């Protein structure tokens, strides 16, 4: 577990982070009784990673910019093209703790790195959300940040696989909170965002998952909220 948490925080390779993240739901579901002192660390690592991502709209815009610039022959683009599935930083310090600083110093490099690794970010974040859901009521003291992490995924990501998993994880989490979880009371912007997903997402899996979530963690959905979406 120590190795997994350290790797998640420090590895510059998102593909590696995604593999280690897949172990986290197993740790918390199978061994939670023998690792209680790790719970706050696990939650904070998950939330730090989940809340560090930029929006999908920004990623889409940066992808367009990158594709345009990559067609222009110059030394700068040659260097950028070298950054594919790694961030290129040799500094062994935590990627998360230095993320904001790196973004300020090398924003284009960081954004291109995120775009090219988007599928691995999706896998990693899917497992991190599953970890939070498995922890259930142990996240109660971190509920605001936890819900913000889910909200961020619903608002900014497009992968159906990630969205279905995220909705199911939130549904599971809502059943494990001892005091109950009413999304309307905890996060007033949740319903419009979920309604937008319900209306706009292709395929039935996301829609069915959202309807189940409404039946579990919402008292009602008003006409005005549907119209707002």
Coordinates of C-alpha atoms in Angstrom, one line a residue:
X1 CA 0.0 0.0 0.0
X2 CA 2.8 2.4 0.8
X3 CA 4.4 1.7 -2.5
X4 CA 1.1 2.2 -4.3
X5 CA 0.4 5.6 -2.6
X6 CA 3.9 6.8 -3.2
X7 CA 3.9 5.8 -6.9
X8 CA 0.5 7.5 -7.4
X9 CA 1.8 10.7 -6.1
X10 CA 5.2 10.7 -7.7
X11 CA 5.3 8.8 -11.0
X12 CA 5.5 11.0 -14.1
X13 CA 3.9 8.2 -16.1
X14 CA 0.1 8.3 -16.0
X15 CA -0.1 4.8 -17.5
X16 CA 1.8 3.5 -14.5
X17 CA -0.4 5.6 -12.2
X18 CA -3.5 4.0 -13.8
X19 CA -2.2 0.5 -13.1
X20 CA -1.4 1.3 -9.4
X21 CA -4.8 3.1 -9.0
X22 CA -6.5 -0.2 -10.0
X23 CA -5.2 -1.7 -6.8
X24 CA -6.7 0.9 -4.5
X25 CA -10.3 -0.3 -4.6
X26 CA -9.0 -3.8 -3.7
X27 CA -7.0 -2.5 -0.8
X28 CA -9.9 -0.6 0.8
X29 CA -12.5 -3.3 0.2
X30 CA -10.4 -6.3 1.3
X31 CA -8.0 -4.9 3.9
X32 CA -9.6 -1.8 5.4
X33 CA -9.7 -3.3 8.9
X34 CA -5.9 -3.7 9.0
X35 CA -5.0 -0.3 7.4
X36 CA -7.3 2.2 9.3
X37 CA -4.4 4.6 9.9
X38 CA -4.0 4.9 6.1
X39 CA -7.5 6.0 5.4
X40 CA -6.9 9.8 5.6
X41 CA -3.8 9.4 3.4
X42 CA -5.7 7.4 0.9
X43 CA -8.6 9.9 0.7
X44 CA -6.3 12.9 0.4
X45 CA -4.2 11.2 -2.4
X46 CA -7.4 10.4 -4.3
X47 CA -8.8 13.9 -3.9
X48 CA -5.5 15.6 -4.8
X49 CA -5.3 13.7 -8.0
X50 CA -8.9 14.0 -9.0
X51 CA -9.1 17.7 -8.3
X52 CA -5.9 18.6 -10.2
X53 CA -7.1 17.9 -13.7
X54 CA -8.0 20.6 -16.1
X55 CA -11.4 20.7 -17.9
X56 CA -12.2 18.7 -21.0
X57 CA -13.0 21.9 -22.9
X58 CA -9.5 23.2 -22.2
X59 CA -8.1 19.9 -23.3
X60 CA -10.1 20.0 -26.5
X61 CA -8.9 23.5 -27.3
X62 CA -5.3 22.7 -26.5
X63 CA -5.5 19.6 -28.8
X64 CA -6.6 21.8 -31.7
X65 CA -3.9 24.3 -31.0
X66 CA -1.3 21.5 -30.7
X67 CA -2.3 19.9 -33.9
X68 CA -2.1 23.3 -35.7
X69 CA 1.3 24.1 -34.3
X70 CA 2.8 20.6 -34.8
X71 CA 2.5 21.2 -38.6
X72 CA 4.8 24.2 -38.3
X73 CA 8.5 23.1 -38.6
X74 CA 10.5 24.8 -35.8
X75 CA 12.7 23.7 -32.9
X76 CA 10.1 24.4 -30.3
X77 CA 7.5 22.1 -31.8
X78 CA 10.2 19.5 -32.3
X79 CA 10.8 19.5 -28.5
X80 CA 7.1 19.4 -27.8
X81 CA 6.6 16.4 -30.1
X82 CA 9.2 14.6 -28.0
X83 CA 6.7 14.7 -25.0
X84 CA 4.4 11.8 -25.7
X85 CA 3.5 9.5 -22.8
X86 CA 5.6 11.1 -20.1
X87 CA 6.0 14.5 -18.7
X88 CA 9.7 14.7 -19.3
X89 CA 10.5 16.0 -15.8
X90 CA 13.5 14.4 -14.0
X91 CA 12.6 15.9 -10.7
X92 CA 11.7 13.0 -8.3
X93 CA 9.5 15.2 -6.1
X94 CA 5.8 14.8 -6.0
X95 CA 4.0 15.5 -9.3
X96 CA 0.9 16.7 -7.5
X97 CA 2.6 19.0 -5.0
X98 CA 4.5 20.7 -7.9
X99 CA 1.6 20.6 -10.4
X100 CA 0.6 24.3 -10.1
X101 CA 4.2 25.5 -10.2
X102 CA 4.9 23.4 -13.3
X103 CA 1.7 24.6 -15.0
X104 CA 2.9 28.2 -14.6
X105 CA 6.4 27.5 -15.8
X106 CA 5.5 25.2 -18.7
X107 CA 1.8 25.3 -19.3
X108 CA 1.9 24.1 -22.9
X109 CA 4.0 21.1 -22.1
X110 CA 1.8 20.1 -19.2
X111 CA -1.4 20.5 -21.2
X112 CA 0.0 18.5 -24.2
X113 CA 1.0 15.8 -21.7
X114 CA -2.5 15.7 -20.3
X115 CA -4.1 15.5 -23.8
X116 CA -1.9 12.6 -25.0
X117 CA -2.5 10.7 -21.8
X118 CA -6.2 11.3 -21.5
X119 CA -7.2 7.6 -21.7
X120 CA -4.9 6.8 -18.8
X121 CA -6.2 9.8 -16.8
X122 CA -9.7 8.3 -17.4
X123 CA -8.7 4.9 -16.1
X124 CA -6.8 6.3 -13.1
X125 CA -9.7 8.6 -12.1
X126 CA -12.2 5.8 -12.5
X127 CA -10.4 3.6 -10.0
X128 CA -9.8 6.6 -7.6
X129 CA -13.6 7.3 -7.6
X130 CA -14.3 3.6 -6.9
X131 CA -11.9 3.8 -4.0
X132 CA -13.7 6.7 -2.5
X133 CA -17.0 4.9 -2.9
X134 CA -15.7 1.8 -1.3
X135 CA -14.5 3.9 1.7
X136 CA -18.1 5.0 2.1
X137 CA -18.9 6.7 5.4
X138 CA -15.1 7.1 6.1
X139 CA -15.2 10.0 3.6
X140 CA -17.8 11.9 5.6
X141 CA -15.3 14.4 6.9
X142 CA -14.1 15.0 3.4
X143 CA -17.6 15.0 1.8
X144 CA -17.4 18.4 0.2
X145 CA -14.2 17.7 -1.6
X146 CA -15.3 14.2 -2.5
X147 CA -18.5 15.5 -4.1
X148 CA -16.5 18.2 -5.9
X149 CA -14.3 15.5 -7.4
X150 CA -17.3 13.7 -8.7
X151 CA -18.8 17.0 -10.0
X152 CA -15.6 17.8 -11.8
X153 CA -15.7 14.5 -13.6
X154 CA -19.3 14.9 -14.6
X155 CA -18.8 18.4 -15.8
X156 CA -15.5 18.0 -17.7
X157 CA -15.1 14.5 -19.0
X158 CA -16.6 12.7 -22.1
X159 CA -15.7 9.0 -21.8
X160 CA -18.8 6.9 -21.4
X161 CA -16.9 4.2 -19.5
X162 CA -15.6 6.8 -17.0
X163 CA -19.0 8.5 -16.6
X164 CA -20.9 5.2 -16.1
X165 CA -18.4 4.1 -13.5
X166 CA -18.4 7.5 -11.8
X167 CA -22.2 7.6 -11.5
X168 CA -22.3 4.1 -10.1
X169 CA -19.6 4.9 -7.7
X170 CA -21.5 8.0 -6.5
X171 CA -24.6 5.9 -6.1
X172 CA -22.7 3.4 -4.0
X173 CA -21.2 6.1 -1.9
X174 CA -24.6 7.7 -1.2
X175 CA -25.8 4.3 0.2
X176 CA -22.9 4.2 2.6
X177 CA -23.1 7.6 4.2
X178 CA -24.7 7.1 7.6
X179 CA -26.6 10.4 7.5
X180 CA -27.8 9.9 4.0
X181 CA -26.7 11.9 0.9
X182 CA -29.0 14.4 -0.8
X183 CA -27.1 15.9 -3.7
X184 CA -29.4 18.9 -3.9
X185 CA -28.5 19.9 -0.3
X186 CA -24.8 19.1 -0.5
X187 CA -24.1 20.5 -4.0
X188 CA -26.8 22.6 -5.7
X189 CA -25.2 22.5 -9.2
X190 CA -25.2 18.7 -9.3
X191 CA -28.7 18.1 -10.7
X192 CA -28.4 20.4 -13.8
X193 CA -25.0 18.8 -14.7
X194 CA -26.4 15.3 -14.4
X195 CA -29.5 16.3 -16.4
X196 CA -27.3 17.6 -19.1
X197 CA -25.5 14.3 -19.2
X198 CA -28.8 12.4 -19.2
X199 CA -30.0 14.4 -22.2
X200 CA -26.8 14.6 -24.2
X201 CA -24.8 11.4 -23.6
X202 CA -25.1 8.8 -26.3
X203 CA -26.1 5.2 -25.3
X204 CA -28.2 4.0 -22.5
X205 CA -25.7 3.0 -19.9
X206 CA -25.0 6.5 -18.6
X207 CA -28.7 7.5 -18.7
X208 CA -29.7 4.4 -16.7
X209 CA -27.0 4.9 -14.2
X210 CA -28.0 8.5 -13.6
X211 CA -31.7 7.6 -13.2
X212 CA -30.6 5.1 -10.5
X213 CA -28.6 7.8 -8.8
X214 CA -31.6 10.1 -8.8
X215 CA -33.6 7.4 -7.1
X216 CA -30.9 7.0 -4.5
X217 CA -29.4 10.4 -3.7
X218 CA -32.0 13.0 -4.7
X219 CA -35.3 13.9 -3.2
X220 CA -36.7 15.1 -6.5
X221 CA -35.9 16.7 -9.8
X222 CA -37.9 19.8 -10.7
X223 CA -39.0 21.1 -14.1
X224 CA -36.8 24.1 -13.7
X225 CA -33.8 22.0 -13.2
X226 CA -34.6 20.0 -16.4
X227 CA -35.0 23.3 -18.3
X228 CA -31.8 24.7 -16.8
X229 CA -29.9 21.7 -18.3

